[in-house]
Amino acid sequence: MKSQLEARNLELKTEASAVAAKLDGQKVVILRQAGETGQLYGSVSTRDIAGAFTADGFTVDRQQIVLNHPIKTIGLHVLPVTLHPEVEVKVNVVVARSADEAERLARGEEIRRPGDEDEDEVEDVAAEAEEAEEATEA
């Protein structure tokens, strides 16, 4: 009995290792609507991610995807997938508003948000005001 269980476990581990070789480092793109700040109108769950991998020809069950909380922002998210208790791989999930944005995120480009530019300008103005104040004091 025990030898049968060990043989079955070894068989499952071998199958998981074969899938892991193909799946490791794979990228899947999920398009969602989001606000200007990159906050999603909703979220991306394990069901969405598993569905996207299935559409790409991989067999991934949603329980195998390790996601502590739903994804609520656009960007590149690296997630572990446990195919077997002894076999785990990392996959890339790109959440974007459009295919073009997904391509840029996958290449590692940072998506600038409208609020980011304002913060830089505010810091520049504050620094200039501080310099002017120091100059008048001197």
Short mmCIF file of C-alpha atoms in Angstrom, two decimals:
data_model
loop_
_atom_site.label_atom_id
_atom_site.label_comp_id
_atom_site.label_asym_id
_atom_site.label_seq_id
_atom_site.Cartn_x
_atom_site.Cartn_y
_atom_site.Cartn_z
CA MET A 1 0.00 0.00 0.00
CA LYS A 2 2.71 2.47 1.01
CA SER A 3 4.78 1.67 -2.07
CA GLN A 4 1.74 2.38 -4.27
CA LEU A 5 1.27 5.78 -2.60
CA GLU A 6 4.96 6.59 -3.03
CA ALA A 7 4.83 5.54 -6.68
CA ARG A 8 1.72 7.68 -7.26
CA ASN A 9 3.33 10.66 -5.51
CA LEU A 10 6.48 10.28 -7.62
CA GLU A 11 4.33 10.13 -10.77
CA LEU A 12 2.45 13.31 -9.77
CA LYS A 13 5.71 15.06 -8.92
CA THR A 14 7.19 14.10 -12.31
CA GLU A 15 4.11 15.44 -14.11
CA ALA A 16 4.26 18.65 -12.06
CA SER A 17 7.97 19.05 -12.87
CA ALA A 18 7.25 18.71 -16.60
CA VAL A 19 4.55 21.41 -16.39
CA ALA A 20 6.85 23.55 -14.23
CA ALA A 21 9.57 23.52 -16.89
CA LYS A 22 7.13 25.06 -19.38
CA LEU A 23 5.32 27.36 -16.94
CA ASP A 24 8.27 28.86 -15.03
CA GLY A 25 8.65 32.55 -15.87
CA GLN A 26 5.65 32.62 -18.22
CA LYS A 27 3.74 35.88 -18.60
CA VAL A 28 0.00 36.32 -18.77
CA VAL A 29 -1.75 39.61 -19.52
CA ILE A 30 -5.02 40.57 -17.87
CA LEU A 31 -6.76 43.72 -19.08
CA ARG A 32 -8.90 45.64 -16.61
CA GLN A 33 -10.37 49.11 -16.32
CA ALA A 34 -8.54 51.33 -13.86
CA GLY A 35 -8.48 54.92 -12.70
CA GLU A 36 -5.73 57.41 -13.50
CA THR A 37 -3.86 56.43 -10.34
CA GLY A 38 -3.64 52.79 -11.45
CA GLN A 39 -6.26 51.58 -8.97
CA LEU A 40 -8.46 48.90 -10.56
CA TYR A 41 -12.23 49.18 -10.68
CA GLY A 42 -12.53 45.77 -9.02
CA SER A 43 -9.72 43.26 -8.65
CA VAL A 44 -7.92 40.31 -10.24
CA SER A 45 -8.37 36.99 -8.44
CA THR A 46 -6.88 33.51 -8.75
CA ARG A 47 -9.84 32.52 -10.94
CA ASP A 48 -8.97 35.29 -13.45
CA ILE A 49 -5.29 34.30 -13.48
CA ALA A 50 -6.01 30.57 -13.87
CA GLY A 51 -8.45 31.36 -16.70
CA ALA A 52 -5.82 33.43 -18.50
CA PHE A 53 -3.24 30.63 -18.25
CA THR A 54 -5.81 28.07 -19.43
CA ALA A 55 -6.55 30.30 -22.45
CA ASP A 56 -2.80 30.29 -23.19
CA GLY A 57 -2.75 26.47 -23.15
CA PHE A 58 -1.50 25.77 -19.62
CA THR A 59 -3.31 23.61 -17.09
CA VAL A 60 -3.33 25.63 -13.88
CA ASP A 61 -5.96 25.25 -11.18
CA ARG A 62 -6.88 28.37 -9.23
CA GLN A 63 -6.01 26.66 -5.92
CA GLN A 64 -2.42 26.26 -7.17
CA ILE A 65 -1.92 30.03 -7.51
CA VAL A 66 -0.61 31.61 -4.30
CA LEU A 67 -2.30 34.99 -3.93
CA ASN A 68 -2.62 36.34 -0.39
CA HIS A 69 -4.99 39.11 -1.46
CA PRO A 70 -6.61 40.10 -4.78
CA ILE A 71 -4.58 42.30 -7.12
CA LYS A 72 -6.04 45.83 -7.10
CA THR A 73 -3.43 47.83 -9.05
CA ILE A 74 -2.04 47.81 -12.56
CA GLY A 75 1.52 46.61 -12.96
CA LEU A 76 3.72 43.53 -13.15
CA HIS A 77 3.03 41.04 -10.36
CA VAL A 78 5.24 37.97 -9.80
CA LEU A 79 3.27 35.14 -8.20
CA PRO A 80 4.23 31.66 -7.02
CA VAL A 81 2.29 28.69 -8.41
CA THR A 82 2.40 25.46 -6.39
CA LEU A 83 1.97 22.60 -8.86
CA HIS A 84 2.87 19.95 -6.26
CA PRO A 85 3.92 20.25 -2.60
CA GLU A 86 7.53 19.88 -3.79
CA VAL A 87 7.24 21.83 -7.08
CA GLU A 88 6.75 25.61 -7.15
CA VAL A 89 7.34 28.09 -9.99
CA LYS A 90 7.08 31.86 -10.40
CA VAL A 91 4.84 33.39 -13.07
CA ASN A 92 4.42 36.98 -14.22
CA VAL A 93 0.95 38.50 -14.23
CA VAL A 94 0.71 41.80 -16.10
CA VAL A 95 -2.40 43.78 -15.18
CA ALA A 96 -2.98 46.71 -17.53
CA ARG A 97 -5.65 48.97 -19.02
CA SER A 98 -4.68 48.24 -22.65
CA ALA A 99 -2.54 45.86 -24.70
CA ASP A 100 -0.05 48.69 -25.36
CA GLU A 101 0.29 49.44 -21.66
CA ALA A 102 0.70 45.70 -20.95
CA GLU A 103 3.59 45.52 -23.44
CA ARG A 104 5.33 48.47 -21.80
CA LEU A 105 4.86 47.00 -18.32
CA ALA A 106 6.17 43.62 -19.46
CA ARG A 107 9.32 45.33 -20.81
CA GLY A 108 9.83 46.85 -17.38
CA GLU A 109 8.84 50.42 -18.22
CA GLU A 110 7.24 52.37 -15.43
CA ILE A 111 3.82 53.81 -16.20
CA ARG A 112 3.70 57.45 -15.12
CA ARG A 113 0.49 58.47 -13.49
CA PRO A 114 -0.88 62.00 -13.70
CA GLY A 115 -0.40 62.54 -9.95
CA ASP A 116 3.33 61.65 -10.14
CA GLU A 117 4.23 64.69 -12.24
CA ASP A 118 2.39 67.03 -9.87
CA GLU A 119 4.36 65.69 -6.90
CA ASP A 120 7.67 66.35 -8.70
CA GLU A 121 6.60 69.90 -9.53
CA VAL A 122 5.49 70.56 -5.95
CA GLU A 123 8.87 69.33 -4.66
CA ASP A 124 10.71 71.56 -7.18
CA VAL A 125 8.67 74.63 -6.20
CA ALA A 126 9.21 73.90 -2.49
CA ALA A 127 12.97 73.54 -3.03
CA GLU A 128 13.11 76.81 -5.01
CA ALA A 129 11.15 78.63 -2.28
CA GLU A 130 13.50 77.27 0.37
CA GLU A 131 16.57 78.39 -1.63
CA ALA A 132 15.08 81.87 -2.13
CA GLU A 133 14.33 82.12 1.60
CA GLU A 134 17.90 81.12 2.48
CA ALA A 135 19.28 83.67 -0.02
CA THR A 136 17.23 86.53 1.51
CA GLU A 137 18.36 85.59 5.02
CA ALA A 138 22.05 85.60 4.06
#
